[in-house]
Structure formats: C-alpha cells, structure tokens
mmCIF file of C-alpha atoms in Angstrom:
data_model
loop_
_atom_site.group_PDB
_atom_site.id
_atom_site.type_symbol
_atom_site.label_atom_id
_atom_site.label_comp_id
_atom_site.label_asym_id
_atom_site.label_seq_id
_atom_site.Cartn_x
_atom_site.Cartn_y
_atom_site.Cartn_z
ATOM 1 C CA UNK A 464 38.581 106.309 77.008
ATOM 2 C CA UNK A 465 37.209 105.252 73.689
ATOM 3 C CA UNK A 466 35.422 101.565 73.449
ATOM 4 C CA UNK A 467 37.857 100.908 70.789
ATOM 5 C CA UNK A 468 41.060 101.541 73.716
ATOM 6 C CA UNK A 469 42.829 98.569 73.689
ATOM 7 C CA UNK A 470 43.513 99.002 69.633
ATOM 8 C CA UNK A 471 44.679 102.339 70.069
ATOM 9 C CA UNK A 472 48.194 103.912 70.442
ATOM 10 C CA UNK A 473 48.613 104.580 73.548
ATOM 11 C CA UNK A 474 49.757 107.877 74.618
ATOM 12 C CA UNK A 475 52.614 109.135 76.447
ATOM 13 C CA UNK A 476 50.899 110.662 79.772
ATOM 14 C CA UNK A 477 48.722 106.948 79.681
ATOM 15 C CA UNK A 478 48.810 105.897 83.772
ATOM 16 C CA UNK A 479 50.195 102.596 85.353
ATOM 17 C CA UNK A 480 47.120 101.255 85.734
ATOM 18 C CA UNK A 481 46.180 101.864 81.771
ATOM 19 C CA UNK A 482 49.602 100.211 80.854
ATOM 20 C CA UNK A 483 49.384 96.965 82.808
ATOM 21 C CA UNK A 484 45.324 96.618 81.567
ATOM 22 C CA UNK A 485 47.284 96.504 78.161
ATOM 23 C CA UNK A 486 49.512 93.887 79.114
ATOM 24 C CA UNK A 487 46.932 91.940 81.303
ATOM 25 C CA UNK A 488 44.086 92.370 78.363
ATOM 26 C CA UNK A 489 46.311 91.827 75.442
ATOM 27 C CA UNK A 490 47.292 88.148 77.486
ATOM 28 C CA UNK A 491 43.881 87.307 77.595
ATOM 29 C CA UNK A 492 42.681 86.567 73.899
ATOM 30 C CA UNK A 493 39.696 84.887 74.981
ATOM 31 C CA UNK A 494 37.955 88.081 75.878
ATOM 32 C CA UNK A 495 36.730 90.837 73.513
ATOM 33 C CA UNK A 496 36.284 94.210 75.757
ATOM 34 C CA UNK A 497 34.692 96.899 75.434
ATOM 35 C CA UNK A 498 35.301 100.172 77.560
ATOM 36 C CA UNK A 499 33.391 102.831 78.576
ATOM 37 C CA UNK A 500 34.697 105.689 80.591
ATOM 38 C CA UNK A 501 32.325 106.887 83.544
ATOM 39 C CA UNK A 502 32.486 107.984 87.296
ATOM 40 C CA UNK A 503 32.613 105.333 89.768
ATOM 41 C CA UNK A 504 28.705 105.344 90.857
ATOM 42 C CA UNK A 505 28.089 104.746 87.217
ATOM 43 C CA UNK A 506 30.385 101.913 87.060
ATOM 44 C CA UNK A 507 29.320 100.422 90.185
ATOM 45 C CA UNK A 508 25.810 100.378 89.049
ATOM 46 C CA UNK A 509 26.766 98.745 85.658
ATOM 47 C CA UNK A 510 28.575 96.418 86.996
ATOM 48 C CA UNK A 511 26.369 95.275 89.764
ATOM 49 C CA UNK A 512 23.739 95.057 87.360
ATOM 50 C CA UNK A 513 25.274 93.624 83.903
ATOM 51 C CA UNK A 514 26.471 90.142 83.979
ATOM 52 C CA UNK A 515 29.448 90.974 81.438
ATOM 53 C CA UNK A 516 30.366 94.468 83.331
ATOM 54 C CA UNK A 517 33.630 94.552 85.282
ATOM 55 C CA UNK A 518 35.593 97.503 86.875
ATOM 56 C CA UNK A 519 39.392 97.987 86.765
ATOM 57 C CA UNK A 520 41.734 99.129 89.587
ATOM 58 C CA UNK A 521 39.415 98.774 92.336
ATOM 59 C CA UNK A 522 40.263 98.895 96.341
ATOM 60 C CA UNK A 523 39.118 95.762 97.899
ATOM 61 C CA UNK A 524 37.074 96.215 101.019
ATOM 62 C CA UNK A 525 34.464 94.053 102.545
ATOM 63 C CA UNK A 526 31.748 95.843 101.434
ATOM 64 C CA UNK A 527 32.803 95.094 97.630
ATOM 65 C CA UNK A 528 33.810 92.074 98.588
ATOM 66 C CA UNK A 529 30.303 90.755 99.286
ATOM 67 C CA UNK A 530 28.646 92.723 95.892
ATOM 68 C CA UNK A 531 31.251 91.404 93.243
ATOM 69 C CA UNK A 532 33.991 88.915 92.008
ATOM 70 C CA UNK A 533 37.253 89.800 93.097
ATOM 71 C CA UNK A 534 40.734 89.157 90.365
ATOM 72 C CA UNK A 535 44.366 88.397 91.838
ATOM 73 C CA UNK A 536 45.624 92.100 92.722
ATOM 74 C CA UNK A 537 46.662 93.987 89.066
ATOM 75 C CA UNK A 538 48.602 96.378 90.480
ATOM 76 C CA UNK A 539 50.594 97.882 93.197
ATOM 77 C CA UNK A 540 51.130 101.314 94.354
ATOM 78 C CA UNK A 541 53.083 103.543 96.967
ATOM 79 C CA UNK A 542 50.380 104.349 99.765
ATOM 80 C CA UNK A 543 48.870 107.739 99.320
ATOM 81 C CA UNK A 544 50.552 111.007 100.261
ATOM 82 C CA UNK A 545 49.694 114.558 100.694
ATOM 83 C CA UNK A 546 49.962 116.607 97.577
ATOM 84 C CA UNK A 547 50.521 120.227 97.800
ATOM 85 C CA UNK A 548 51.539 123.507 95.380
ATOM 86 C CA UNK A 549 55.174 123.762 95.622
ATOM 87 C CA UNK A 550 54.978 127.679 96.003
ATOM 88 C CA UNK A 551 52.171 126.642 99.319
ATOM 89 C CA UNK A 552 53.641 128.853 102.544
ATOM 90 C CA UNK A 553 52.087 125.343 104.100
ATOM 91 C CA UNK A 554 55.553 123.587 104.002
ATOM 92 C CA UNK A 555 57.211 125.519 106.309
ATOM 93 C CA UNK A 556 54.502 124.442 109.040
ATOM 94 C CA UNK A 557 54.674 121.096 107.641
ATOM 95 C CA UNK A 558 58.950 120.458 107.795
ATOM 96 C CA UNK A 559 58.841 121.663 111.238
ATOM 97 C CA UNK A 560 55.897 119.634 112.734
ATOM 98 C CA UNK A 561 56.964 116.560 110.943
ATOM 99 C CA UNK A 562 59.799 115.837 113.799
ATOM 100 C CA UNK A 563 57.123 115.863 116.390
ATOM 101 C CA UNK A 564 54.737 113.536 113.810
ATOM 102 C CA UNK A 565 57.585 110.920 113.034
ATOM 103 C CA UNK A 566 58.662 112.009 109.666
ATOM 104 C CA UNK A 567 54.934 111.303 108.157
ATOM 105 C CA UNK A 568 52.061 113.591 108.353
ATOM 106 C CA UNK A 569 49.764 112.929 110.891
ATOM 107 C CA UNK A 570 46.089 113.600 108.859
ATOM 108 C CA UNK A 571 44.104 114.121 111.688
ATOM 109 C CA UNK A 572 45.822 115.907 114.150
ATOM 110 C CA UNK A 573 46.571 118.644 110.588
ATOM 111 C CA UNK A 574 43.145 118.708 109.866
ATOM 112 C CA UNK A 575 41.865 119.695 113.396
ATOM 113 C CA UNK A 576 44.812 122.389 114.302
ATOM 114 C CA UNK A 577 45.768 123.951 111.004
ATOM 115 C CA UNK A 578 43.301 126.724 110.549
ATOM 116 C CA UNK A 579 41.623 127.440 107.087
ATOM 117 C CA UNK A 580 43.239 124.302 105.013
ATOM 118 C CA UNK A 581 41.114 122.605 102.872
ATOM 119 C CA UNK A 582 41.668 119.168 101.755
ATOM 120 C CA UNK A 583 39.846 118.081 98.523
ATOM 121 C CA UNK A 584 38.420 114.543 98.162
ATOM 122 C CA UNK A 585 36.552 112.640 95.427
ATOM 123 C CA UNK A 586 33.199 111.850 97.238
ATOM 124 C CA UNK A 587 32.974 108.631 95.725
ATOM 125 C CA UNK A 588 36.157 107.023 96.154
ATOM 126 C CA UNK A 589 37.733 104.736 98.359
ATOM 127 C CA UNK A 590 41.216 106.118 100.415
ATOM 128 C CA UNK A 591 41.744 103.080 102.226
ATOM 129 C CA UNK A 592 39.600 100.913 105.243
ATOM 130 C CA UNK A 593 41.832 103.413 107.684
ATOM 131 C CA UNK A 594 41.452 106.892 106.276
ATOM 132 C CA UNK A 595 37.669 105.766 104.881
ATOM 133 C CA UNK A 596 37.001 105.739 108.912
ATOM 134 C CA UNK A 597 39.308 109.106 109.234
ATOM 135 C CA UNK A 598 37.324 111.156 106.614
ATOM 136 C CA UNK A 599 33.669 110.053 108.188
ATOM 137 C CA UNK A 600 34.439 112.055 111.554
ATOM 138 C CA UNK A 601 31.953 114.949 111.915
ATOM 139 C CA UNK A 602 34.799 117.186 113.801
ATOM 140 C CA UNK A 603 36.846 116.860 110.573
ATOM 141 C CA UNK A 604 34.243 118.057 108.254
ATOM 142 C CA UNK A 605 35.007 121.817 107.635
ATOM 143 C CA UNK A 606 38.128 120.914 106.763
ATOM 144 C CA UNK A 607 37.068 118.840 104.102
ATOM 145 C CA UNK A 608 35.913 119.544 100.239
ATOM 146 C CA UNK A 609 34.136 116.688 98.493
ATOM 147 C CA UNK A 610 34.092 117.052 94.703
ATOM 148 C CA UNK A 611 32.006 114.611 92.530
ATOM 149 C CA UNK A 612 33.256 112.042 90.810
ATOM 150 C CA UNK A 613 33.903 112.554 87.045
ATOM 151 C CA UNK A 614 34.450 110.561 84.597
ATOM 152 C CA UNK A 615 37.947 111.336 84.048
ATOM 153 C CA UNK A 616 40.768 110.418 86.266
ATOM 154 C CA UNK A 617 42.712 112.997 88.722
ATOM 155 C CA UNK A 618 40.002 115.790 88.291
ATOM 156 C CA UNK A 619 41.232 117.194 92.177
ATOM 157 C CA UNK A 620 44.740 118.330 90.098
ATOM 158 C CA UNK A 621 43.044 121.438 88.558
ATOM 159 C CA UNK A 622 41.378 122.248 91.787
ATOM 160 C CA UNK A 623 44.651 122.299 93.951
ATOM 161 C CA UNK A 624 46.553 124.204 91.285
ATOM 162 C CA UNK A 625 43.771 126.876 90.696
ATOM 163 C CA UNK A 626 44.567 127.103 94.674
ATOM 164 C CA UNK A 627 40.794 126.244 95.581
ATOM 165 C CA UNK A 628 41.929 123.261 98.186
ATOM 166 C CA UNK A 629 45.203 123.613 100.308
ATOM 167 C CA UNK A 630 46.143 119.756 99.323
ATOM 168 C CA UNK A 631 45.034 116.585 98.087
ATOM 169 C CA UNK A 632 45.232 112.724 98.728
ATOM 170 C CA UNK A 633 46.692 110.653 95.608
ATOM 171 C CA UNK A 634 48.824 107.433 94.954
ATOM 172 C CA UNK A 635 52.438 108.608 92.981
ATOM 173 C CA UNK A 636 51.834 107.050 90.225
ATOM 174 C CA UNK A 637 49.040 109.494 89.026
ATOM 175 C CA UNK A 638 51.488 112.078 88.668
ATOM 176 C CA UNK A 639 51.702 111.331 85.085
ATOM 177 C CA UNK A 640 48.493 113.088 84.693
ATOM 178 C CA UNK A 641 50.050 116.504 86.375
ATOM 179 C CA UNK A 642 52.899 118.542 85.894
ATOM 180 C CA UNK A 643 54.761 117.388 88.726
ATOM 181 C CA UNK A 644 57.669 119.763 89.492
ATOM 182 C CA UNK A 645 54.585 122.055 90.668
ATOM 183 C CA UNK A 646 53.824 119.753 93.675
ATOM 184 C CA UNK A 647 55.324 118.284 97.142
ATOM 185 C CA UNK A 648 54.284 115.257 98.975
ATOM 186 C CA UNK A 649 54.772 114.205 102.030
ATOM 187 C CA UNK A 650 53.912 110.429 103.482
ATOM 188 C CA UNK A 651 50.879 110.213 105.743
ATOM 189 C CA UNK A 652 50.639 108.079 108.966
ATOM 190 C CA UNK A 653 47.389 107.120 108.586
ATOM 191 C CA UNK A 654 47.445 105.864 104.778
ATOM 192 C CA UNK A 655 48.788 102.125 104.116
ATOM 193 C CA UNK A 656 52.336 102.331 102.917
ATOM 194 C CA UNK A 657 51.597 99.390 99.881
ATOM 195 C CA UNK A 658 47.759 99.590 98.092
ATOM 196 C CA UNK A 659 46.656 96.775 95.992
ATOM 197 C CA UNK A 660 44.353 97.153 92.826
ATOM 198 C CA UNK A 661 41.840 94.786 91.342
ATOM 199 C CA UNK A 662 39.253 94.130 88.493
ATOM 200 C CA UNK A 663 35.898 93.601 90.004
ATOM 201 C CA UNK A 664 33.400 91.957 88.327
ATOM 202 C CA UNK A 665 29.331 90.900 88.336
ATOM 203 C CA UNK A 666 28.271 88.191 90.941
ATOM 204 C CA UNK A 667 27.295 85.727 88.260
ATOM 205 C CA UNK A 668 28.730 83.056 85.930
ATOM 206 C CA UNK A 669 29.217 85.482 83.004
ATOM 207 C CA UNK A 670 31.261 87.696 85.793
ATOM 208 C CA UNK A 671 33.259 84.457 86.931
ATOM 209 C CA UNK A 672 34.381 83.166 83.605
ATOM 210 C CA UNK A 673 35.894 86.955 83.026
ATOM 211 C CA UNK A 674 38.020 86.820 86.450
ATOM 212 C CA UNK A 675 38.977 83.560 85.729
ATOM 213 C CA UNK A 676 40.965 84.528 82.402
ATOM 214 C CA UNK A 677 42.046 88.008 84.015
ATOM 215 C CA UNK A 678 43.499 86.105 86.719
ATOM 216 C CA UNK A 679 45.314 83.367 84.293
ATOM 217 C CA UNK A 680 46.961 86.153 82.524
ATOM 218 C CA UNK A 681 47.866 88.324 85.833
ATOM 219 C CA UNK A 682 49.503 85.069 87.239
ATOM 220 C CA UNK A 683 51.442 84.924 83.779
ATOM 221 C CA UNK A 684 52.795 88.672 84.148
ATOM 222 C CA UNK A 685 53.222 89.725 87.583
ATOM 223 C CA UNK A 686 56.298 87.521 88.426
ATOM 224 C CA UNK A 687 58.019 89.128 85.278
ATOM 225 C CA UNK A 688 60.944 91.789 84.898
ATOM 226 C CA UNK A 689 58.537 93.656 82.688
ATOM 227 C CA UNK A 690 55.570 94.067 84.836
ATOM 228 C CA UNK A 691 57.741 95.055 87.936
ATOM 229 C CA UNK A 692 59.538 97.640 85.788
ATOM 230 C CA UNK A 693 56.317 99.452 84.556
ATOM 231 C CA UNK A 694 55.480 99.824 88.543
ATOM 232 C CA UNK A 695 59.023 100.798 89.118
ATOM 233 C CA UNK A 696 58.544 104.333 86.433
ATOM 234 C CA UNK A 697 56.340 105.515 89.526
ATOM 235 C CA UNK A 698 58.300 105.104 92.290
ATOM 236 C CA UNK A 699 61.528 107.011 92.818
ATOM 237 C CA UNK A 700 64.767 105.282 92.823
ATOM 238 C CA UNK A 701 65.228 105.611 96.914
ATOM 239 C CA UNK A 702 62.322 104.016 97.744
ATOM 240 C CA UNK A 703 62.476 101.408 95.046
ATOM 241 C CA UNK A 704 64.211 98.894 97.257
ATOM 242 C CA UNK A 705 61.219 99.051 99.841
ATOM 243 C CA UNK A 706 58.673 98.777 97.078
ATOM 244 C CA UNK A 707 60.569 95.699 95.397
ATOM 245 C CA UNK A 708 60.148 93.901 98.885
ATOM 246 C CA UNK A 709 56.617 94.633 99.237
ATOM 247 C CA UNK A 710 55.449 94.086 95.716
ATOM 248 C CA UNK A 711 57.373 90.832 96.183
ATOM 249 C CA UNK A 712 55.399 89.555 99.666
ATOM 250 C CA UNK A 713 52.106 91.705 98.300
ATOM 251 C CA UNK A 714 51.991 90.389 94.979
ATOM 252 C CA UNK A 715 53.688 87.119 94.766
ATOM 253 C CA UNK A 716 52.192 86.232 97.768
ATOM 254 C CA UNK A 717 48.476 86.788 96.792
ATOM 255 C CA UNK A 718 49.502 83.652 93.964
ATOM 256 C CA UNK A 719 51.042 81.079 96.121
#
C-alpha cells in the first residue's frame, strides 16, 4: 500500500475491507491520510504511540478496548472457516465426521485426534475472544504453525498451497487475494458466525477528532444499498439471506 492509496486506481483483486476504506475515507473530506503498510506489531506500536496514527479493520476485544479509540464497526464478515487444498485426501475424513460434529467443524476435537495436520496461524493476529482462548491450550500446540506477521495481507495462502500446513483459518472475503477454485471451507463451531471490523485509533484528542469524522461518514454509508452490496460480492448467494439479517441487527444496530 502506497501513502498516496486513496488517489490511486484501485485494482481488481483490492479486498472488502480496501473498498469500503474508499468509500468511508473519500466521505470524510476533513481528513488528509496517509498510509503506510506494516505488520500488525508495527501498527500497534505506531498507533499507541502517535497521536494522528489509526489502524483499519481491527477486532475489538477488551484488551484494545482499554489502549485505543474505538469507530462504529466498518465492516462485516462471514465468521472464519477452515481453508483447505481442494486436491487434500483431508476431506474425506472431514464429510464423514461432520455428521457426528453438527455440520461445522469442531476445531478442537480435529486438532487433538487427527494425526500429523498442521494448522497455520498468523502469530500476531486476533481469531476471535473464543478461538484466541482455543489456540492458547498447551495440548493443542504441535498441531499448530505460527508464522509472523508480514506486512502484506493473506501471507498463510502460499504456505497452504506449497502444502507446508494442512489448513488455515480466514474470513471469505479474503479469497480475492487467492485463487479460489483451489480451496474448500468448511464452517467451524468454535468461530463466531458474524465478525465486526473497526478503525482504532490513539487515546488522545488528535485520535478522537479522527473517529469522530470516520464514524460521521460510516453512519452516512452503512444503511445504504451500496455499502451492503460491496459485503454481499463475498458472501455466496445461499447464505446471503442469513448475512442480510445479521448485518442488519450487527450493523444497524451498533447506530441506534
């Protein structure tokens, strides 16, 4: 990502989260941003540390909660779900436990029977208050590869196609970073079925002011036709109706 982002043509294989910062940022003419791409330790520390830094697309937890200024939610995704190589021998495991799991993959109880899978993580990112707990147990470790954070976006892709981890957590709409007619998902129990993402910003005035104009121009867009459809490229058209519902409570909700 080039400082210079927001003037650029934006390319095809651009994510949801890249589109709707357009829409959000190009709403708020008060503000004059800058962008620098880095991992998220990097922009943690920047933005913990500069009163003008901010961080897009951010889980809310309490832990951030208490270090920075939380927007209104930017975006909102399908939970995450369990990537794997279409050609993986895995599935056939997989289809015929998933009866005796509910129809959704049950993380843990995969992790501590199925011998020799890997599953790769980013270290430094956030999977959700439920699976953040999940990933910490000690009995689940050999099962699990934790790859730095870089500053690029979906860097596990490579990994699980070079066939050096079985599978991989992601949300769907990060598929338009990936060829994907090479993977299969399946839903996992354990991961929240709606996520929210939000711009974070400093703890100081500087920080406030920023959120306060994000916020004006995500209350503008998020009740629109427009902004729904962008989220609706990511979700496929049977579970549209579901999303629609909880975007609607999710979303909406968060302004009333």
């Amino acid at each position: 990502m080039s400082p210079d982002w927001l003037s650029t043509t934006p390319t095809t294989i651009e994510s949801l989260e890249l589109k709707l910062m357009r829409l959000i940022l190009a709403q708020s003419s008060d503000l004059t941003p800058h962008f620098r791409q880095v991992n998220h330790t990097k922009a943690t520390e920047l933005t913990r540390t500069q009163s003008s830094s901010c961080m897009a697309s951010i889980l809310k937890n309490p832990q951030r909660a208490a270090e920075f200024i939380f927007s209104q939610p930017l975006l909102a995704t399908e939970g995450l779900r369990l990537y794997l190589p279409i050609e993986s021998p895995l599935h056939t495991k997989l289809q015929s436990r998933l009866k005796l799991w509910g129809g959704k993959v049950q993380l843990r109880d995969l992790l501590l029977t199925e011998s020799g899978f890997v599953l790769g993580l980013d270290q430094e990112r956030s999977y959700g208050a439920g699976l953040d707990v999940l990933l910490k147990e000690k009995v689940l470790r050999r099962s699990l590869y934790f790859k730095q954070s870089g500053a690029q976006i979906a860097q596990l892709w490579p990994m699980l196609q070079q066939g050096r981890v079985s599978a991989v957590l992601e949300y769907p709409f990060m598929l338009a970073t990936t060829d994907a007619s090479r993977l299969h998902s399946y839903e996992v129990a354990e991961a929240e079925p709606l996520q929210l993402g939000y711009f974070a910003c400093n703890k100081s005035e500087t920080g406030q002011a920023i959120i306060n104009s994000l916020d004006q121009s995500i209350q503008a867009l998020v009740g629109t036709q427009a902004y729904l459809d962008l989220h609706l490229t990511t979700v496929p058209t049977e579970r549209q109706q579901a999303f629609i519902q909880n975007y609607n409570q999710l979303m909406l909700g968060k302004l009333n």
